[in-house]
Coordinates of C-alpha atoms in Angstrom, one line a residue:
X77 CA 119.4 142.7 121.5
X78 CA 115.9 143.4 121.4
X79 CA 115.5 145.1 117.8
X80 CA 112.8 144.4 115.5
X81 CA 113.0 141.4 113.3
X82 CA 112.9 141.8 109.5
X83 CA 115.5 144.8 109.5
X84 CA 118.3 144.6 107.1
X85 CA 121.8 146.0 108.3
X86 CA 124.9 145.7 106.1
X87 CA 128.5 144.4 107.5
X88 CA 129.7 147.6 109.0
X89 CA 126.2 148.7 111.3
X90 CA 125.8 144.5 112.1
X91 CA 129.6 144.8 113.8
X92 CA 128.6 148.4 115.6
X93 CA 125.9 146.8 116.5
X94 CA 127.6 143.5 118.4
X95 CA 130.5 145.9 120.1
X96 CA 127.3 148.2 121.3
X97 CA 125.7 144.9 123.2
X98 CA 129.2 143.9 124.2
X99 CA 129.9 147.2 125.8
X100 CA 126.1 146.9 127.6
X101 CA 126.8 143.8 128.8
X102 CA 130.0 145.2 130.9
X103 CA 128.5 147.9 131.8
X104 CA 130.2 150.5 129.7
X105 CA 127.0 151.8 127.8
X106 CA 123.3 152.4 129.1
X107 CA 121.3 149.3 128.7
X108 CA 118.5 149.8 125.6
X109 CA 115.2 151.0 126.6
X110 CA 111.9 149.5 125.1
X111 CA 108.3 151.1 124.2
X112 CA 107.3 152.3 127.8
X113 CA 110.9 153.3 128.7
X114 CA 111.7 150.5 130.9
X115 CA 115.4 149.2 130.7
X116 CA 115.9 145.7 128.6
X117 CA 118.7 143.1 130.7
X118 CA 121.6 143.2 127.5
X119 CA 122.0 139.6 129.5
X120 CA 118.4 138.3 128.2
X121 CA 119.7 136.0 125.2
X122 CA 118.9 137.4 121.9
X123 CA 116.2 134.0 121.0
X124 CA 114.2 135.6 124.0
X125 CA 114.8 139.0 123.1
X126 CA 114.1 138.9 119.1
X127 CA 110.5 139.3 118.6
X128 CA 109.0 137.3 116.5
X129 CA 108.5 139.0 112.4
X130 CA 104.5 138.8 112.1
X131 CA 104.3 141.0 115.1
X132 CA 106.2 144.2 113.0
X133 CA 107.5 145.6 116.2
X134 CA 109.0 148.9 114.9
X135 CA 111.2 149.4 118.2
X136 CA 112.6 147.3 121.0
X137 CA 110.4 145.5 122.9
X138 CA 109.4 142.5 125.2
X139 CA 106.1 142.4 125.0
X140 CA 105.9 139.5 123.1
X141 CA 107.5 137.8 126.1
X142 CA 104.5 139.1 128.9
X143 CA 100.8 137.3 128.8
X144 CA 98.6 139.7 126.7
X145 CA 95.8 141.1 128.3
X146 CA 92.4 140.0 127.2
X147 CA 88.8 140.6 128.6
X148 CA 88.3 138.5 132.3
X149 CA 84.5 138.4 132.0
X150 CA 84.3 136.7 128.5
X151 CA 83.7 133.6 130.2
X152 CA 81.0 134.4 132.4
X153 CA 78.9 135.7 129.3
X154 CA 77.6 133.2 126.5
X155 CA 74.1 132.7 125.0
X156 CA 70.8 133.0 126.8
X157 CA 69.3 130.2 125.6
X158 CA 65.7 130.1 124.8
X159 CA 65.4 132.9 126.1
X160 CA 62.4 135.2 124.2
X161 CA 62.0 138.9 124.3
X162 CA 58.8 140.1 122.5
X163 CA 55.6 138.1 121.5
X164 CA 53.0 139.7 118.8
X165 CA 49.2 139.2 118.5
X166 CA 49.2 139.0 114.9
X167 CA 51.0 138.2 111.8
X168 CA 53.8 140.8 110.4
X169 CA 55.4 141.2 107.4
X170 CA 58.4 139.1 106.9
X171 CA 58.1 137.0 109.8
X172 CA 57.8 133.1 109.5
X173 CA 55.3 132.3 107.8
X174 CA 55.3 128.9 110.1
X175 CA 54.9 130.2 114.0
X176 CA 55.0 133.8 112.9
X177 CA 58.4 134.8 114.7
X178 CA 60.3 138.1 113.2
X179 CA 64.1 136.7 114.4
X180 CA 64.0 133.6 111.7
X181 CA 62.7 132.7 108.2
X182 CA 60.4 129.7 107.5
X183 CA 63.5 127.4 106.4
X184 CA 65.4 128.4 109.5
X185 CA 62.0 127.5 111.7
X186 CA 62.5 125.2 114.5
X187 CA 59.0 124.6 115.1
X188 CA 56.8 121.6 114.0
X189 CA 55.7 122.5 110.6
X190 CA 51.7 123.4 110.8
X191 CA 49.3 122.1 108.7
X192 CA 48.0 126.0 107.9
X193 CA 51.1 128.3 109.1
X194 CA 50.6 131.5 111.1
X195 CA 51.0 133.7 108.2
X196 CA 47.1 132.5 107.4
X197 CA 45.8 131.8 110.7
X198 CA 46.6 135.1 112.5
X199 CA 47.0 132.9 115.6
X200 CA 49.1 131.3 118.1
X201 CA 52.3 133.9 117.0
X202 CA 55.5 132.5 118.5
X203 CA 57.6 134.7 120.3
X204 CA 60.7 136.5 119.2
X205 CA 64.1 135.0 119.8
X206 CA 67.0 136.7 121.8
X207 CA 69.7 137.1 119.1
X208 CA 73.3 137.5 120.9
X209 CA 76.6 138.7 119.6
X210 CA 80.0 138.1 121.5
X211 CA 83.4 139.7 120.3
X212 CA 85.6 136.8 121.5
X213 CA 89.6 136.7 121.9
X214 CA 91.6 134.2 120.5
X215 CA 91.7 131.8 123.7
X216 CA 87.6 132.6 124.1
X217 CA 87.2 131.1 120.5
X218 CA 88.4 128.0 121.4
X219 CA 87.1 127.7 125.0
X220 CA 85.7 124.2 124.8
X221 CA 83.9 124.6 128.4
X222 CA 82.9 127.8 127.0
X223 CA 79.2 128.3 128.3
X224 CA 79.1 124.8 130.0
X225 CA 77.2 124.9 133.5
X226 CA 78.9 123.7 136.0
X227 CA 75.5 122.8 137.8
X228 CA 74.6 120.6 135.3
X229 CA 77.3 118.0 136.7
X230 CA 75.1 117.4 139.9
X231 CA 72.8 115.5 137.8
X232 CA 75.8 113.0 136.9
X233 CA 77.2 113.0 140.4
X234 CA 73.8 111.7 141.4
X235 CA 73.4 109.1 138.8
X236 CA 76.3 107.3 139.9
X237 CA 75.7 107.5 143.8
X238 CA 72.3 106.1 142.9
X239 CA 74.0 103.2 141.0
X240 CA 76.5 102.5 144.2
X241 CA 73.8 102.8 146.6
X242 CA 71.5 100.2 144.5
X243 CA 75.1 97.8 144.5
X244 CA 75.4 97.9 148.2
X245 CA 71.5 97.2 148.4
X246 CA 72.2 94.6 146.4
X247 CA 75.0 92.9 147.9
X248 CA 73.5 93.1 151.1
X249 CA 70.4 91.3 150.2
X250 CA 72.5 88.8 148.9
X251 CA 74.6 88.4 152.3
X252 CA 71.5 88.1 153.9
X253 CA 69.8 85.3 151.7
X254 CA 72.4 83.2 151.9
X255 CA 73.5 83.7 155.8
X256 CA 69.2 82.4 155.5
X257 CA 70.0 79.4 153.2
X258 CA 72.4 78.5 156.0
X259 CA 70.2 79.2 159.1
X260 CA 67.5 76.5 156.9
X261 CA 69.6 73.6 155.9
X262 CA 72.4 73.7 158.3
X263 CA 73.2 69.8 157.0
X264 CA 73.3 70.3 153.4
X265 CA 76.1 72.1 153.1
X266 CA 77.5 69.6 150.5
X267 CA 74.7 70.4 148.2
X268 CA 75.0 73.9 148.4
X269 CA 78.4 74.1 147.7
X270 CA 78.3 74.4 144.0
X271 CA 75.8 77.3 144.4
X272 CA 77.7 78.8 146.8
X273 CA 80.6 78.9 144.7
X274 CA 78.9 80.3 141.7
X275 CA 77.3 83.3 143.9
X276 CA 81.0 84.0 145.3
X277 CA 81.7 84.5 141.6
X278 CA 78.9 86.7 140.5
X279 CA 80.0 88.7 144.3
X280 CA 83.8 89.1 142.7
X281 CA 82.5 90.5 139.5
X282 CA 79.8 92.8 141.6
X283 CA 82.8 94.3 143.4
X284 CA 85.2 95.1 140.8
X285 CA 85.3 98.6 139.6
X286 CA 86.4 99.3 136.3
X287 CA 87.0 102.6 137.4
X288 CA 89.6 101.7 140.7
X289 CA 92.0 99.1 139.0
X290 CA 94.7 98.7 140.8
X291 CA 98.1 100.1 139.2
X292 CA 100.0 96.9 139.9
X293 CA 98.0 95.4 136.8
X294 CA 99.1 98.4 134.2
X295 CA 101.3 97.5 131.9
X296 CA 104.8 98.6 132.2
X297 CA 105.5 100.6 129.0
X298 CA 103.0 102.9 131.0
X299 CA 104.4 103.2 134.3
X300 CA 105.5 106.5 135.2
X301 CA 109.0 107.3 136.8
X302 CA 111.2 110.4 137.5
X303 CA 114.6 111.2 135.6
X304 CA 117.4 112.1 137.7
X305 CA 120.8 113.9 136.2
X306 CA 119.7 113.5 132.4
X307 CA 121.2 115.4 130.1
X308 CA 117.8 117.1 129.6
X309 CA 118.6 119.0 132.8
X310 CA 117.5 119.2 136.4
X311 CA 116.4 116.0 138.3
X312 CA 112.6 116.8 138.6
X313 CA 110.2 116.2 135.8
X314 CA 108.4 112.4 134.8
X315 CA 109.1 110.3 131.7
X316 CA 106.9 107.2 130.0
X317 CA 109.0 104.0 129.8
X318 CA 108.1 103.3 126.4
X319 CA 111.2 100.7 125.4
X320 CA 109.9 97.3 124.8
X321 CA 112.0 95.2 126.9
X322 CA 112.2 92.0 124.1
X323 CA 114.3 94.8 122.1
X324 CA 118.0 94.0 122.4
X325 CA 120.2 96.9 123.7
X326 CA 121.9 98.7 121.1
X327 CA 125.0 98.1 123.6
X328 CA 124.7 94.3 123.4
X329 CA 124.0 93.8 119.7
X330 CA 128.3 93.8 119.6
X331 CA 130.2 92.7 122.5
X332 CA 133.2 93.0 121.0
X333 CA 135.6 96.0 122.6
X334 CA 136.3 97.5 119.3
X335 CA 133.0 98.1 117.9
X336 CA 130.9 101.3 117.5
X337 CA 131.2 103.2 120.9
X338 CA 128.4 103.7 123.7
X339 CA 128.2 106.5 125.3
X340 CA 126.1 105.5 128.4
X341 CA 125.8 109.4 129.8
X342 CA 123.6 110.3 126.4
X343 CA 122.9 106.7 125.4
X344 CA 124.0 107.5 122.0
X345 CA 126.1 104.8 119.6
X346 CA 126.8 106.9 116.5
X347 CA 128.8 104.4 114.8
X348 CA 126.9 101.2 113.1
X349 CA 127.5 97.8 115.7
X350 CA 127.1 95.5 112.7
X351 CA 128.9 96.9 109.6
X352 CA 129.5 93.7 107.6
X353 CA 125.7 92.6 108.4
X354 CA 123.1 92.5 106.1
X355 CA 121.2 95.5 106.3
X356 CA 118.0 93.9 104.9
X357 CA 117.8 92.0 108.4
X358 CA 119.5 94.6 111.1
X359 CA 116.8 97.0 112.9
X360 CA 119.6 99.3 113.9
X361 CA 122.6 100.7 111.9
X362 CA 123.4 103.7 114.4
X363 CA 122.3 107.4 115.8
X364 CA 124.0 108.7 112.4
X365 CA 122.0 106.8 109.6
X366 CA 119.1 108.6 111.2
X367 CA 120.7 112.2 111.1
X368 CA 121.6 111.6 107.6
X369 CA 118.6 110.6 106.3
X370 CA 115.0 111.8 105.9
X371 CA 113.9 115.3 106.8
X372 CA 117.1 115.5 109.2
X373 CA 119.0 116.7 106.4
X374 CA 116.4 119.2 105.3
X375 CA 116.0 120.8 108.8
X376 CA 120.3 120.9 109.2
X377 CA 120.4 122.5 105.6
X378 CA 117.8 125.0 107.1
X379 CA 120.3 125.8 110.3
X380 CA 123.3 126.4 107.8
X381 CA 121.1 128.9 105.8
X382 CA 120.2 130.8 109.5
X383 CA 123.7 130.7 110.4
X384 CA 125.3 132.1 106.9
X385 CA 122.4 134.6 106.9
X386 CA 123.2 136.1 110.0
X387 CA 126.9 135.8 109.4
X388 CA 126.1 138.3 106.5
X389 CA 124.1 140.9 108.5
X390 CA 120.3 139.2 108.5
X391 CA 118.6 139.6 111.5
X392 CA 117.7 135.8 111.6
X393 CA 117.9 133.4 114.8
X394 CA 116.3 129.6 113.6
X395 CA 115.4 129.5 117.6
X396 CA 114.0 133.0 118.1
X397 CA 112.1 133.3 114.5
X398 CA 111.9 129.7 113.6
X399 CA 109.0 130.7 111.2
X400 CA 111.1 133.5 109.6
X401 CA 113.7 131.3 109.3
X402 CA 111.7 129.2 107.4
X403 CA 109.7 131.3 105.2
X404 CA 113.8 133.0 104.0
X405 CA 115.2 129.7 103.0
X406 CA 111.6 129.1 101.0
X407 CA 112.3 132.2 99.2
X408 CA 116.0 131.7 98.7
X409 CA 115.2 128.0 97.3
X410 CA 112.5 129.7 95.1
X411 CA 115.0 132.5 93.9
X412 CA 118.1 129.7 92.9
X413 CA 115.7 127.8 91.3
X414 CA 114.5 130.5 89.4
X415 CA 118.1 132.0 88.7
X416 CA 119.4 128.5 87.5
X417 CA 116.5 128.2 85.2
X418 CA 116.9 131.2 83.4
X419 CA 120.8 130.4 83.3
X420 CA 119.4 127.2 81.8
X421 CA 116.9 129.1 79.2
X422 CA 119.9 131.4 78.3
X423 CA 122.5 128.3 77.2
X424 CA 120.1 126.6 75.6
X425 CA 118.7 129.9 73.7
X426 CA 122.3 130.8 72.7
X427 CA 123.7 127.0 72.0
X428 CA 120.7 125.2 71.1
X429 CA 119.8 121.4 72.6
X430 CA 121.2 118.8 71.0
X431 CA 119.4 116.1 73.4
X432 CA 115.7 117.8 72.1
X433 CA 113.3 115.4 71.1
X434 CA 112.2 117.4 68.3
X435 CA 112.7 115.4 64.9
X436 CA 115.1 116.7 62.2
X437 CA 114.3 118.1 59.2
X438 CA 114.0 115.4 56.5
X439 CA 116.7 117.4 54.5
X440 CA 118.8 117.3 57.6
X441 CA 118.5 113.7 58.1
X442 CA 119.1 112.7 54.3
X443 CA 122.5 114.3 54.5
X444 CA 123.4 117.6 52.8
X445 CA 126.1 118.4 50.1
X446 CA 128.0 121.3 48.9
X447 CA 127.2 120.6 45.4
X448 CA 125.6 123.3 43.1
X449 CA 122.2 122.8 40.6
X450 CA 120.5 124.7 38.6
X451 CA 117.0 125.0 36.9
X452 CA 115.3 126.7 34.3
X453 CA 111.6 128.6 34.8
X454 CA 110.4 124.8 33.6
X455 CA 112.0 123.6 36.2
X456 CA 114.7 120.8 33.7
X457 CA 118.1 120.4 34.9
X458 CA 120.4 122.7 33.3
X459 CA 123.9 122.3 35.5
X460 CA 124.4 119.5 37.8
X461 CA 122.9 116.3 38.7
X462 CA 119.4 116.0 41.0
X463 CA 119.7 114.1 43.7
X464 CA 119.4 110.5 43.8
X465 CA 116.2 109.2 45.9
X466 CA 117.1 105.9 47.6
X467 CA 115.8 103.0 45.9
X468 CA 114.8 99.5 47.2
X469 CA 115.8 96.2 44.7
X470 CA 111.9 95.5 44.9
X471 CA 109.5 97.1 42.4
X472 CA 107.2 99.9 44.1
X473 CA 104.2 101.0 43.4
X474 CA 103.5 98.8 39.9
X475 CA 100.0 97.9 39.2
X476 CA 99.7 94.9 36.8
X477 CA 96.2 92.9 35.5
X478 CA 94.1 96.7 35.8
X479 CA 94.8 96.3 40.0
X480 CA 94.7 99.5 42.0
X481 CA 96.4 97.8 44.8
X482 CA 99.5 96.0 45.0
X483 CA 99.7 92.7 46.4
X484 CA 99.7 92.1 49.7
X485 CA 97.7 95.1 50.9
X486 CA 94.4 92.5 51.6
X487 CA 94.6 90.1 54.4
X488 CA 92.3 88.0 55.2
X489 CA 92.1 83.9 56.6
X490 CA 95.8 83.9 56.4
X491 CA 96.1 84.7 53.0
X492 CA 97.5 87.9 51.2
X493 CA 95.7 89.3 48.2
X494 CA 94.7 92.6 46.6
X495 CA 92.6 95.0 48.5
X496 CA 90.6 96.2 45.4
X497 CA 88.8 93.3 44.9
X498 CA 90.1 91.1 47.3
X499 CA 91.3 88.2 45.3
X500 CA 94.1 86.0 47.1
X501 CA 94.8 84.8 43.7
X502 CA 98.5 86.3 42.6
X503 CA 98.5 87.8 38.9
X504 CA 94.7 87.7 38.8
X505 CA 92.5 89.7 36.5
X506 CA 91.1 92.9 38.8
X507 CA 87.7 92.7 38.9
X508 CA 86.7 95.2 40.6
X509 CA 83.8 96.1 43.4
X510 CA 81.6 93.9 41.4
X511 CA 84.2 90.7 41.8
X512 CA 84.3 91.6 46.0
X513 CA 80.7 91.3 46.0
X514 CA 80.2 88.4 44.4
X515 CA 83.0 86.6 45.8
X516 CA 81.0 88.1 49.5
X517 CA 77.5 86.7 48.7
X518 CA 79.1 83.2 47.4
X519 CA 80.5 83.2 51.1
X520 CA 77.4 84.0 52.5
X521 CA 75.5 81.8 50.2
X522 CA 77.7 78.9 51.2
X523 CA 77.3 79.5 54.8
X524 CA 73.1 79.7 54.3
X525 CA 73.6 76.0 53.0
X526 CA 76.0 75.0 55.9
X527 CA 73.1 76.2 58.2
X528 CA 70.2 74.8 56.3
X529 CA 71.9 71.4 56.1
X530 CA 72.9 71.6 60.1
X531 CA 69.3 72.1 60.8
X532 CA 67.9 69.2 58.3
X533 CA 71.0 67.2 60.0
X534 CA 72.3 66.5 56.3
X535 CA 75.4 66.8 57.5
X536 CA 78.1 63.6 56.3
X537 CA 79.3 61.3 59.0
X538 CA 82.9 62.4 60.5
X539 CA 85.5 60.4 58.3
X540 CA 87.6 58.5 61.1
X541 CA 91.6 60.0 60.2
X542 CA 93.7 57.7 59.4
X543 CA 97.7 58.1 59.6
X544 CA 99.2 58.2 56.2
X545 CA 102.6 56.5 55.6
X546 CA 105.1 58.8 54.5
X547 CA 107.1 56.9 52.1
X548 CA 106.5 55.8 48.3
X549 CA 104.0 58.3 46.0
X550 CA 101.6 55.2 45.6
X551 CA 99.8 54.7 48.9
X552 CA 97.5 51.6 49.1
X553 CA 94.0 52.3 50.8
X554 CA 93.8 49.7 52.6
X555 CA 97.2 50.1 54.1
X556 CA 97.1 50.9 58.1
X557 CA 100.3 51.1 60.1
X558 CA 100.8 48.9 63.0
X559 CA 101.4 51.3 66.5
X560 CA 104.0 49.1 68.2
X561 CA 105.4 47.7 65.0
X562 CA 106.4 51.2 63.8
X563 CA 107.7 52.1 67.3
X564 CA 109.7 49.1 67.4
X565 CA 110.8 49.9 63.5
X566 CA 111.7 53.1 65.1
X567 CA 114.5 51.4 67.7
X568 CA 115.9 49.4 64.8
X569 CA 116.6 52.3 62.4
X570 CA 118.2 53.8 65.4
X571 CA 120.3 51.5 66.3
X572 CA 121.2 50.6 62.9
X573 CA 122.4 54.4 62.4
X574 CA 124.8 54.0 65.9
X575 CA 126.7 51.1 63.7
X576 CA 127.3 53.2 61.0
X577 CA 128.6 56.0 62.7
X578 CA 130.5 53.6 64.7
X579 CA 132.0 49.9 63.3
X580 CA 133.3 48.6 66.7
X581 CA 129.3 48.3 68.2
X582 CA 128.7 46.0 65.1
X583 CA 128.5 42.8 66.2
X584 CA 130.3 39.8 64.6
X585 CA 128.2 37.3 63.7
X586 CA 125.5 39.7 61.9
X587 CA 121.9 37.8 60.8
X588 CA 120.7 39.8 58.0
X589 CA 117.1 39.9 56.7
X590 CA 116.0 41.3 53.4
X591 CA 112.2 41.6 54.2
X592 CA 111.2 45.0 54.6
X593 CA 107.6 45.7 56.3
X594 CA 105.6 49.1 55.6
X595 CA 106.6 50.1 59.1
X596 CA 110.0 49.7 58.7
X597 CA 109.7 51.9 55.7
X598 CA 108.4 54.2 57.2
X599 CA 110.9 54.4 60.0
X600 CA 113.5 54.6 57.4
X601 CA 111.8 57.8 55.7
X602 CA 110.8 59.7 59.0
X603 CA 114.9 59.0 60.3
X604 CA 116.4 59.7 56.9
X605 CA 118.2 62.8 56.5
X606 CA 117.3 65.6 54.1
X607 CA 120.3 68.0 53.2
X608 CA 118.3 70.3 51.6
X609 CA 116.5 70.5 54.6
X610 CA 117.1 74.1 56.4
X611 CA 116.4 72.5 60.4
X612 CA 118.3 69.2 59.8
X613 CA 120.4 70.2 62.3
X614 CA 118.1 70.5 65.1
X615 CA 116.9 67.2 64.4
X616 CA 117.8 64.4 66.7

């Protein structure tokens, strides 16, 4: 019952071990003695009896079950503040050099930095400090009212009976001025009332108490009230409210008999209410969406690992040890993780990965043959053939007119050229570096007389653009198309080609006209058809 925790036992001393407990639990063998000799109850339940494993108890024991003793006095002693001990005449070595005290250095001083320090003067030495040590236990440590005194309280008990003292002097002054105001002007009570009204007011807000508000007015999420027969055991005990009463009942949300059960003794519903609902807008899809999801899973993965570990002779309990629990399973996850790695590392070392990211070998990726050449020392093919490189129906790497370049390796203003000397002419004549820089300082030439004739304001007057007709080679100058005669040339072309594709919209008594304006040419040429077009078909 009570052994240490951490021990290992195979399968045969773990089943000795259960039929010794049974037999001490009826009696038939002595009951297990601990450290002092004292008999342990085989009844105690083994997460009460286990000991936890950082305490490395090497026999059977419940001391980890008793209050540990610790020093009863450690809260009566604590600092003695500014308290001193021992005050010099004159300056010693190492003191501060500030007030000339031995227990601090001069960045540690507390003392108003002097304009000459002590070290010089040889006056005014400040005495020695009381330096304290205290070996405190774990609860002394963090003792907040550790070294609080309690007499210091009085002085806050009798600021706040001055302040009710000064509010019932000042309540009754009040009483008494206006019980006054009434004695005066016994007739005016209409003319007081206003006043009267606004005292009763500022009286109200005199009285009220933060401090004594009435537990009528809390809200009810915090109202306190007892449990009775809960499944948490015993009737005693107090519990928060903390439902929202707008929330709908998870017993309500479906009303139909053979929905998701209730169970109104645990107020559980494992099954969802609303299965066909979208779950986008339900709050609510049951007790077991939450126990299969989240860290749920991780802490009943963590109970299977305690059970099958004890099952196989560890001395594990998750409620005893939880933390030894815990720290196994981290070390088993850490030891399959390692084992499947190097199962991993030992496929891939013997099979290779054919899903590596590595690239191929450029022979690999070529393709390989099983055919046979051979060389001579110069290298010339004496059996076989060499192997083909693949070849592209363009030529590659041909230089023509003295160009180091081919074309198109220059770009520049939407143009291609040579990037030797950066002619956009095709064919061209290289001329070299000396051609790039005189084709660069014409550019730069040309812009200096841009610039000059900006800033003269030599500039020509902006030609207004005209619109071109698009028919005929010969174009008059003076020729300017009419806007809504073109757009009305535009619906007669159109219509004319709807009776061509069909004869039954032609009418019958047809007027024809052989005078043809410039804007009905030009409907005719910007409708007209060009086969050799390649986007004639997406034309309307």
């Amino acid at each position: 019952m009570a052994t240490a925790a951490g021990s290992f036992k195979s399968r045969e001393d773990h089943r000795k071990q259960m039929e010794l407990e049974e037999a001490r639990k009826a009696g038939l063998a002595p009951a297990e003695l601990d450290e002092d000799g004292k008999e342990i109850n085989p009844h105690i339940p083994q997460y009460m009896s286990s000991a936890p494993w950082y305490l490395k108890h090497e026999r059977p024991s419940l001391k980890h079950q008793r209050k540990w003793k610790s020093d009863p006095n450690y809260t009566t002693s604590w600092y003695d503040r500014g308290a001193k001990i021992f005050q010099a005449d004159k300056y010693r070595k190492g003191a501060c050099e500030n007030c000339g005290a031995s227990t601090h250095d001069s960045k540690s001083c507390m003392d108003r930095p002097r304009k000459v320090g002590a070290k010089w003067t040889n006056t005014h030495i400040a005495p020695d400090e009381k330096i304290e040590t205290f070996e405190l236990d774990y609860d002394g440590k963090r003792d907040r009212w550790n070294g609080y005194d309690a007499t210091s309280y009085s002085l806050v008990v009798e600021r706040y009976e001055s302040r009710d003292e000064a509010r019932k002097k000042f309540l009754k002054e009040q009483q008494l001025k206006k019980l006054e105001e009434k004695n005066n002007n016994p007739n005016g009570e209409d003319k007081v009332s206003d006043v009267d009204e606004d005292e009763d007011e500022d009286e109200d807000d005199l009285r009220v108490d933060e401090a004594k508000v009435d537990e009528s007015k809390q809200m009810d999420f915090a109202k306190v009230e007892k449990r009775v027969r809960t499944t948490g055991g015993g009737s005693t005990g107090t519990v928060r409210n903390l439902r929202i009463r707008e929330d709908t009942a998870k017993y309500l949300l479906n009303l139909d008999v053979n929905s998701a059960h209730y169970d109104p003794k645990t107020r559980s519903m494992r099954e969802d209410p609303l299965p066909d609902a979208d779950p986008n807008e339900k709050f609510y899809g049951g007790d077991n969406r939450y126990r299969n999801s989240g860290q749920a899973m991780e802490f009943k993965e963590l109970n299977i690992h305690a059970w099958e570990a004890f099952e196989k002779g560890q001395d594990i309990h998750m409620q005893a040890a939880p933390s030894q629990a815990e720290l196994l399973y981290k070390n088993y996850q850490v030891i399959k993780d390692n084992l499947k790695s190097k199962t991993k590392d030992t496929v891939l070392e013997k099979y290779g990965n054919a899903a590596n990211e590595e690239e191929f070998p450029r022979e690999l990726l070529l393709g390989q043959s099983e055919r046979e050449v051979e060389y001579d020392r110069a290298g010339r093919i004496i059996k076989g053939q060499d192997i083909a490189l693949p070849r592209s129906k363009y030529e590659e790497d041909v230089y023509v007119n003295n160009h180091t370049t081919v074309w198109g390796s220059w770009w520049k203003d939407h143009q291609w050229g040579y990037r030797c000397c950066k002619q956009v002419t095709r064919n061209s004549y290289c001329t070299g570096t000396a051609g790039s820089e005189a084709a660069e300082a014409a550019t730069d030439l040309m812009k200096a007389n841009i610039a000059r004739k900006e800033a003269n304001g030599d500039m020509p007057a902006p030609v207004e653009e005209k619109r071109p007709a698009t028919w005929g080679t010969d174009i008059p100058d003076d020729l300017v198309l009419d806007e809504k005669l073109l757009a009305e040339a535009l619906k007669k072309e159109d219509g004319r080609k709807r009776e061509e594709r069909d004869e039954r919209k032609r009418k019958y008594n047809v007027k024809w006209n052989d005078d043809v304006t410039a804007e009905d040419m030009e409907a005719y040429r910007m409708k007209k058809v060009h086969h050799d077009d390649p986007m004639k078909d997406f034309l309307n």
